[in-house]
Short mmCIF file of C-alpha atoms in Angstrom, two decimals:
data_model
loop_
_atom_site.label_atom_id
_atom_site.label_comp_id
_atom_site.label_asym_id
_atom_site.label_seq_id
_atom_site.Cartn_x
_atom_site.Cartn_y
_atom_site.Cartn_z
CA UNK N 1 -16.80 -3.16 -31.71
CA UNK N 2 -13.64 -4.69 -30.85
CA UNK N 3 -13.90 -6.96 -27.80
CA UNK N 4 -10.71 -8.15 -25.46
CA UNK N 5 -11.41 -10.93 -23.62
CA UNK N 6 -8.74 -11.56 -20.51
CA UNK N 7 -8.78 -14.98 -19.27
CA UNK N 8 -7.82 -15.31 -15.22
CA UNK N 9 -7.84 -19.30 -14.75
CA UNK N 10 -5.41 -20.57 -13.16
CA UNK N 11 -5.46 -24.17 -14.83
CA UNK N 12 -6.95 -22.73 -17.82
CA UNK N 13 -5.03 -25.05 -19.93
CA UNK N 14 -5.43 -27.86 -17.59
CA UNK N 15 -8.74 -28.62 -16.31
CA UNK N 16 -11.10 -25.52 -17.19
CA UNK N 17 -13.60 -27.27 -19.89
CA UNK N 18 -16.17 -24.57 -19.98
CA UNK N 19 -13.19 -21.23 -19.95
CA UNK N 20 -11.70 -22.98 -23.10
CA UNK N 21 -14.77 -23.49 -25.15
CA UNK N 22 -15.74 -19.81 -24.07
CA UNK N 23 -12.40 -18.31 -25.04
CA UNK N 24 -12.62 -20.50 -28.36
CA UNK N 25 -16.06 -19.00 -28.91
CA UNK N 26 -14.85 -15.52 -28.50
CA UNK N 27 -11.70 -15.56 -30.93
CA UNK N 28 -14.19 -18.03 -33.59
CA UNK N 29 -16.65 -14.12 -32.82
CA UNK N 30 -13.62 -12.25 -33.73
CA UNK N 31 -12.81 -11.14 -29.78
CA UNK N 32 -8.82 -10.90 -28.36
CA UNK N 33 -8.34 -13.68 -25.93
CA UNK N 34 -5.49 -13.42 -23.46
CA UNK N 35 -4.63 -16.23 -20.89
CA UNK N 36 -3.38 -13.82 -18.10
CA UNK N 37 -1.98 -16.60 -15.84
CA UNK N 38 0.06 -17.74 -18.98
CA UNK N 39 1.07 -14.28 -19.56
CA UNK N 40 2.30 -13.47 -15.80
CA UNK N 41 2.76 -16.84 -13.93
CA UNK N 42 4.47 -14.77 -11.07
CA UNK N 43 2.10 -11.88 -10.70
CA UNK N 44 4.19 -9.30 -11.96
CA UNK N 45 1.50 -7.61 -14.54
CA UNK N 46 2.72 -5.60 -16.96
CA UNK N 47 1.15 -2.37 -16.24
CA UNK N 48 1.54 -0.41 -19.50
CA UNK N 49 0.87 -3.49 -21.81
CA UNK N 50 -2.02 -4.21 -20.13
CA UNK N 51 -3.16 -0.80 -20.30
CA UNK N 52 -2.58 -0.28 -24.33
CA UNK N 53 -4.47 -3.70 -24.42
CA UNK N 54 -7.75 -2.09 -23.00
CA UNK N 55 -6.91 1.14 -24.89
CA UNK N 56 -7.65 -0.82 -28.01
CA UNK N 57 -10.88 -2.49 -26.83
CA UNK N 58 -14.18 -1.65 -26.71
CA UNK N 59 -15.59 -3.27 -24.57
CA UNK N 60 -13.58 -5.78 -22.02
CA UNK N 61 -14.64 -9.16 -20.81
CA UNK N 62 -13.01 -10.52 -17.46
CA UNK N 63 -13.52 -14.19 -17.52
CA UNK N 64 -12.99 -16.15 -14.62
CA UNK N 65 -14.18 -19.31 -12.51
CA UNK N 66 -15.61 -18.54 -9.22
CA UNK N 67 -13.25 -19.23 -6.21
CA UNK N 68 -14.93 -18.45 -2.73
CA UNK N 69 -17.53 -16.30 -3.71
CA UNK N 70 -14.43 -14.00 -5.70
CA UNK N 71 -12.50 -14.12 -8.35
CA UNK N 72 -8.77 -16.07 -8.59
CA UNK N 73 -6.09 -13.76 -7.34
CA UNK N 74 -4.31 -12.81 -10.17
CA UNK N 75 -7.79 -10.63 -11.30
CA UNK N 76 -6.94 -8.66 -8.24
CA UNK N 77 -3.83 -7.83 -8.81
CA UNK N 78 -4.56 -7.14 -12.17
CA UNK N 79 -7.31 -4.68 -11.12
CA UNK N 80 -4.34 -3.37 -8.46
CA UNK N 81 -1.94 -2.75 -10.95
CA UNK N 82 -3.59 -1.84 -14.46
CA UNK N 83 -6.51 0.42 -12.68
CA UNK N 84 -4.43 3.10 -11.48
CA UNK N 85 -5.80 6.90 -10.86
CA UNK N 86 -3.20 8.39 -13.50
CA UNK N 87 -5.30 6.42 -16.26
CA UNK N 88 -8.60 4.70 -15.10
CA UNK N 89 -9.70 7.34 -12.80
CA UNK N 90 -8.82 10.42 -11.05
CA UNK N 91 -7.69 13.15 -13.88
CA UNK N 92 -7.60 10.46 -16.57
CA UNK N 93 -10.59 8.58 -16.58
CA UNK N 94 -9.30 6.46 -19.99
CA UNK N 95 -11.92 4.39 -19.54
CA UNK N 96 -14.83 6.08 -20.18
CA UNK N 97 -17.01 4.97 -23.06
CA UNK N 98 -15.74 1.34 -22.54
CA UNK N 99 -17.97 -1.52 -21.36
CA UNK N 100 -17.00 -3.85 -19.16
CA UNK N 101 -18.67 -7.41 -18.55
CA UNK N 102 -17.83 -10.54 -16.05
CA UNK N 103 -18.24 -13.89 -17.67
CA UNK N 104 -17.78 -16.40 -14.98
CA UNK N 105 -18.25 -20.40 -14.47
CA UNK N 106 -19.51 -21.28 -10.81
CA UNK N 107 -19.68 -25.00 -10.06
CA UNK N 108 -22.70 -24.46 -7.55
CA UNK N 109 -25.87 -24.45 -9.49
CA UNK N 110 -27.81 -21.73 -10.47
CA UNK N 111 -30.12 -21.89 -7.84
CA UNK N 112 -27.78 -21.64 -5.29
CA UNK N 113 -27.08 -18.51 -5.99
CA UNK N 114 -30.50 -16.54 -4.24
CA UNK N 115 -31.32 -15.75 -0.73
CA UNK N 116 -33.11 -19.02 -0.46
CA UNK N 117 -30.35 -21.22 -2.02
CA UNK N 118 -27.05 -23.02 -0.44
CA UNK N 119 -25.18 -19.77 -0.67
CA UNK N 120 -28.06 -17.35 0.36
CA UNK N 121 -27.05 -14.43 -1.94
CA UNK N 122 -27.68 -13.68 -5.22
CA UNK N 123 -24.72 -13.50 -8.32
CA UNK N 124 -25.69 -10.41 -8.51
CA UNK N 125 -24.55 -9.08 -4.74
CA UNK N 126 -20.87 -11.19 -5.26
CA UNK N 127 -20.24 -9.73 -8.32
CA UNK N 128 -20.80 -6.06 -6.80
CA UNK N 129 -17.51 -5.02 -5.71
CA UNK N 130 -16.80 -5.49 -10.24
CA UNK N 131 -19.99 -3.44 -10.85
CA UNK N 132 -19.17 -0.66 -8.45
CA UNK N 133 -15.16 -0.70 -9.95
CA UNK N 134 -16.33 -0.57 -13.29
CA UNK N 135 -18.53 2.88 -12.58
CA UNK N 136 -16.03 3.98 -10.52
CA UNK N 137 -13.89 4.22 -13.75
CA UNK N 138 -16.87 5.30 -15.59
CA UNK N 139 -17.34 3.10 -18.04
CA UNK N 140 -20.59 0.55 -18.71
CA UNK N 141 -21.55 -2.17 -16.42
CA UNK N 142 -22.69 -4.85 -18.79
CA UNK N 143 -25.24 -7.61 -17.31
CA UNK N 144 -22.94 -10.52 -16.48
CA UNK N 145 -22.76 -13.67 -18.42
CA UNK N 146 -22.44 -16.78 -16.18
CA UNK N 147 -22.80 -20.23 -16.64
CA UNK N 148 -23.26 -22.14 -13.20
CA UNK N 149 -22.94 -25.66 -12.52
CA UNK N 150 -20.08 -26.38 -14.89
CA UNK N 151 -19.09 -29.43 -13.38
CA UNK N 152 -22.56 -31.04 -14.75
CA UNK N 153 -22.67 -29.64 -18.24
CA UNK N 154 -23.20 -32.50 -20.72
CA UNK N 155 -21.14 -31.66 -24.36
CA UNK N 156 -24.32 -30.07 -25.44
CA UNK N 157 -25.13 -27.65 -22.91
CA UNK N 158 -21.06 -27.12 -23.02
CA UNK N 159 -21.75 -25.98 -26.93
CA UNK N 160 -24.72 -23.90 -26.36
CA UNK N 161 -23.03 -22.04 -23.42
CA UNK N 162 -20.41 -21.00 -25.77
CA UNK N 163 -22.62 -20.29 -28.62
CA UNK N 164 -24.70 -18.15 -26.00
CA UNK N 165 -21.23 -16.48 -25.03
CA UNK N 166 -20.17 -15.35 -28.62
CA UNK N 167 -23.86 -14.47 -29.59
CA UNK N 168 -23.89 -11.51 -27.28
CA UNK N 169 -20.03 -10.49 -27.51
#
């Protein structure tokens, strides 16, 4: 299964400990790794080569640190641009048969993240409006991988995270 892994940081060579030692982990698993803020520092995504890119793939990882209960901005306009209804849906449907999964870093922890916690919803209900664009295409929701906390990790945890990460790629 070939696996294409699209980075959406926007420091991701900067600051973003756990997004590099997951993207390592995924090329070191044989997976494409893109940095898409590297790749289009203005926005202006490249419709058609991001398009053949997921052609190619099997199965598609958005990775991504949390921002505000969403994803950074250029993930949106990557979604706005790439999934259009002349090839993800509509008469096209070129997705179908693909899986999609979110891997994302949240510097909450876990716990946080339930009706009882700080945020008083679940990962689950944020990362809906993904799940419902990724049937809406018709391809295969694939159960999140998340790592929470990440300004806490210790090296260790940092290691087993990405070990975790490439293990189920």
């Amino acid at each position: 299964m070939s696996t294409l892994v699209l980075a959406f940081h926007p420091k991701f060579n900067e600051t973003s400990r756990i997004g590099k030692a997951l993207a390592e982990a995924a090329k070191a698993a044989g997976a494409t790794v893109v940095d898409e803020y590297a790749e289009y520092p203005q926005f202006n995504v490249g419709k058609e080569a991001e398009q053949a890119r997921v052609d190619a793939a099997d199965r598609v990882v958005l990775l991504f640190p949390f921002y505000w209960y969403s994803s950074p901005a250029l993930l949106k306009q990557w979604e706005d641009t790439v999934l259009t209804p002349d090839w993800a849906y509509g008469n096209a449907h070129k997705l179908i048969g693909k899986e999609f999964q979110v891997a994302v870093s949240t510097g909450s922890p876990a716990d946080s993240y339930t009706p009882e916690g700080k945020h008083h919803v679940t990962m689950d209900e944020l990362l809906s409006p993904f799940a419902t664009m990724v049937h809406h295409v018709g391809a295969t929701w694939v159960k999140p991988f998340i790592v929470a906390d990440v300004n806490n990790l210790s090296d260790e945890q940092l290691a087993e995270a990405a070990s975790e990460f490439a293990a189920q790629l």
